[in-house]
């Protein structure tokens, strides 16, 4: 099995090359770490629960507002932040139950992460942001590597050995 790693800085054509390799005449399977990094923190996943448990109590806007709260005309930003904080606190106390139960369909499990808020929390040069970034990477990176290995095995067993 031949494995090709495609790396590069921003705007260097990685997506263009992936698209070419994915389409005829090559039809090669593409394992995209950026896509996997988003998938491992989708609501209801282990990664999502870990991120919410770790950063939720101190990042009130970590979760996007639910549709019902964002459509409410009289709800102000403070009450939305309080709702997100309450959801984050609830997640820390019940994440073990949810992991056993799976995706039960409650509101918190359907509420995506507020990626810009998480980015504000971890990106920057201060020591606290560097510490938080290291913590986030410690959650996300092993899950992405595992997802990459699963996809690699999947394609191998399908016979994509070229």
Short mmCIF file of C-alpha atoms in Angstrom, two decimals:
data_model
loop_
_atom_site.label_atom_id
_atom_site.label_comp_id
_atom_site.label_asym_id
_atom_site.label_seq_id
_atom_site.Cartn_x
_atom_site.Cartn_y
_atom_site.Cartn_z
CA UNK A 1 0.00 0.00 0.00
CA UNK A 2 1.40 3.38 -0.99
CA UNK A 3 0.59 6.27 1.35
CA UNK A 4 1.13 9.84 0.20
CA UNK A 5 1.14 12.67 2.75
CA UNK A 6 0.10 16.06 1.42
CA UNK A 7 1.30 18.98 3.52
CA UNK A 8 1.89 22.68 3.03
CA UNK A 9 1.17 26.16 4.29
CA UNK A 10 -2.07 28.04 3.76
CA UNK A 11 -3.11 28.65 0.16
CA UNK A 12 -0.48 26.37 -1.40
CA UNK A 13 -2.88 24.15 -3.36
CA UNK A 14 -3.39 21.17 -1.04
CA UNK A 15 -7.14 21.13 -1.71
CA UNK A 16 -6.57 21.41 -5.45
CA UNK A 17 -4.16 18.48 -5.46
CA UNK A 18 -6.53 16.41 -3.26
CA UNK A 19 -9.39 17.09 -5.64
CA UNK A 20 -7.27 15.99 -8.60
CA UNK A 21 -6.19 12.80 -6.84
CA UNK A 22 -9.75 12.04 -5.75
CA UNK A 23 -11.21 12.33 -9.27
CA UNK A 24 -10.68 10.20 -12.40
CA UNK A 25 -8.39 8.83 -13.67
CA UNK A 26 -6.79 8.41 -10.22
CA UNK A 27 -9.82 7.91 -7.92
CA UNK A 28 -7.59 7.73 -4.86
CA UNK A 29 -9.11 7.79 -1.39
CA UNK A 30 -8.29 10.96 0.52
CA UNK A 31 -7.99 11.08 4.30
CA UNK A 32 -8.31 14.74 5.27
CA UNK A 33 -7.11 15.53 8.80
CA UNK A 34 -8.95 18.88 8.78
CA UNK A 35 -12.27 17.13 8.18
CA UNK A 36 -11.48 14.47 10.78
CA UNK A 37 -10.58 17.17 13.33
CA UNK A 38 -14.08 18.58 12.95
CA UNK A 39 -15.72 15.16 13.07
CA UNK A 40 -14.05 14.13 16.33
CA UNK A 41 -15.66 17.09 18.14
CA UNK A 42 -19.15 16.81 16.68
CA UNK A 43 -21.90 16.89 19.31
CA UNK A 44 -22.29 13.60 21.16
CA UNK A 45 -18.77 12.33 20.46
CA UNK A 46 -16.13 11.52 23.04
CA UNK A 47 -13.98 14.45 21.83
CA UNK A 48 -16.90 16.86 22.12
CA UNK A 49 -17.61 15.69 25.67
CA UNK A 50 -13.95 16.08 26.65
CA UNK A 51 -13.69 19.59 25.17
CA UNK A 52 -16.91 20.71 26.85
CA UNK A 53 -15.90 19.16 30.18
CA UNK A 54 -12.44 20.76 30.02
CA UNK A 55 -13.25 24.23 28.71
CA UNK A 56 -16.99 24.63 29.29
CA UNK A 57 -16.91 25.68 32.95
CA UNK A 58 -14.56 28.59 32.19
CA UNK A 59 -15.73 29.47 28.68
CA UNK A 60 -19.41 30.49 28.92
CA UNK A 61 -19.85 30.91 25.14
CA UNK A 62 -18.20 27.57 24.26
CA UNK A 63 -21.45 26.17 22.86
CA UNK A 64 -23.44 27.86 20.12
CA UNK A 65 -26.88 29.01 21.22
CA UNK A 66 -29.64 26.53 20.51
CA UNK A 67 -32.21 27.43 17.87
CA UNK A 68 -34.89 27.99 20.49
CA UNK A 69 -32.69 30.38 22.47
CA UNK A 70 -31.44 32.27 19.40
CA UNK A 71 -34.96 32.75 18.03
CA UNK A 72 -36.20 34.17 21.29
CA UNK A 73 -36.56 37.93 20.82
CA UNK A 74 -36.19 38.97 24.44
CA UNK A 75 -33.15 36.89 25.39
CA UNK A 76 -30.03 39.00 25.81
CA UNK A 77 -26.38 37.97 25.55
CA UNK A 78 -25.97 37.55 29.31
CA UNK A 79 -28.72 34.95 29.56
CA UNK A 80 -27.29 33.13 26.52
CA UNK A 81 -23.89 33.03 28.21
CA UNK A 82 -25.52 31.76 31.40
CA UNK A 83 -27.31 29.04 29.42
CA UNK A 84 -24.05 27.91 27.82
CA UNK A 85 -22.31 27.92 31.20
CA UNK A 86 -25.13 25.86 32.70
CA UNK A 87 -24.92 23.41 29.80
CA UNK A 88 -21.16 23.15 30.27
CA UNK A 89 -21.54 22.51 34.00
CA UNK A 90 -24.16 19.88 33.27
CA UNK A 91 -21.80 18.21 30.79
CA UNK A 92 -19.04 17.81 33.34
CA UNK A 93 -21.31 16.04 35.79
CA UNK A 94 -23.04 13.81 33.27
CA UNK A 95 -20.41 13.08 30.62
CA UNK A 96 -19.78 9.58 32.00
CA UNK A 97 -23.49 8.75 31.82
CA UNK A 98 -23.73 10.10 28.28
CA UNK A 99 -20.70 8.12 27.15
CA UNK A 100 -22.45 4.93 28.26
CA UNK A 101 -25.84 6.01 26.98
CA UNK A 102 -24.65 7.33 23.61
CA UNK A 103 -26.37 10.06 21.67
CA UNK A 104 -29.57 10.44 23.60
CA UNK A 105 -30.73 13.46 21.68
CA UNK A 106 -30.76 16.05 24.44
CA UNK A 107 -30.13 19.68 23.55
CA UNK A 108 -26.51 19.82 24.73
CA UNK A 109 -25.57 16.85 22.57
CA UNK A 110 -26.98 18.63 19.51
CA UNK A 111 -25.37 21.99 20.28
CA UNK A 112 -22.15 22.48 18.27
CA UNK A 113 -19.00 24.01 19.68
CA UNK A 114 -18.56 27.72 19.16
CA UNK A 115 -15.26 27.39 17.29
CA UNK A 116 -14.45 31.13 17.29
CA UNK A 117 -14.92 31.24 21.08
CA UNK A 118 -12.69 28.19 21.51
CA UNK A 119 -10.14 29.80 19.19
CA UNK A 120 -10.12 32.98 21.29
CA UNK A 121 -9.49 30.77 24.30
CA UNK A 122 -6.49 28.88 22.89
CA UNK A 123 -4.81 31.06 20.24
CA UNK A 124 -2.41 33.75 21.31
CA UNK A 125 0.99 34.14 22.90
CA UNK A 126 0.08 34.34 26.58
CA UNK A 127 1.18 31.45 28.81
CA UNK A 128 -2.44 30.62 29.73
CA UNK A 129 -3.45 30.40 26.06
CA UNK A 130 -0.41 28.24 25.30
CA UNK A 131 -1.37 25.94 28.18
CA UNK A 132 -4.99 25.74 26.97
CA UNK A 133 -3.84 25.09 23.39
CA UNK A 134 -1.63 22.24 24.61
CA UNK A 135 -4.58 20.82 26.54
CA UNK A 136 -6.88 21.08 23.51
CA UNK A 137 -4.27 19.50 21.25
CA UNK A 138 -3.91 16.71 23.80
CA UNK A 139 -7.60 15.97 23.37
CA UNK A 140 -7.94 16.44 19.61
CA UNK A 141 -4.69 15.09 18.13
CA UNK A 142 -4.91 11.52 19.48
CA UNK A 143 -8.53 11.30 18.28
CA UNK A 144 -7.57 12.54 14.80
CA UNK A 145 -4.71 10.02 14.61
CA UNK A 146 -7.10 7.24 15.61
CA UNK A 147 -9.66 8.36 13.01
CA UNK A 148 -6.90 8.48 10.36
CA UNK A 149 -5.83 4.95 11.25
CA UNK A 150 -9.43 3.73 11.01
CA UNK A 151 -9.83 5.26 7.56
CA UNK A 152 -6.49 3.87 6.45
CA UNK A 153 -7.53 0.38 7.51
CA UNK A 154 -10.93 0.84 5.88
CA UNK A 155 -9.37 1.71 2.52
CA UNK A 156 -6.79 -1.04 2.87
CA UNK A 157 -9.48 -3.67 3.42
CA UNK A 158 -11.43 -2.30 0.45
CA UNK A 159 -8.40 -3.05 -1.69
CA UNK A 160 -7.07 0.48 -2.33
CA UNK A 161 -3.44 -0.62 -2.38
CA UNK A 162 -2.15 1.38 -5.31
#
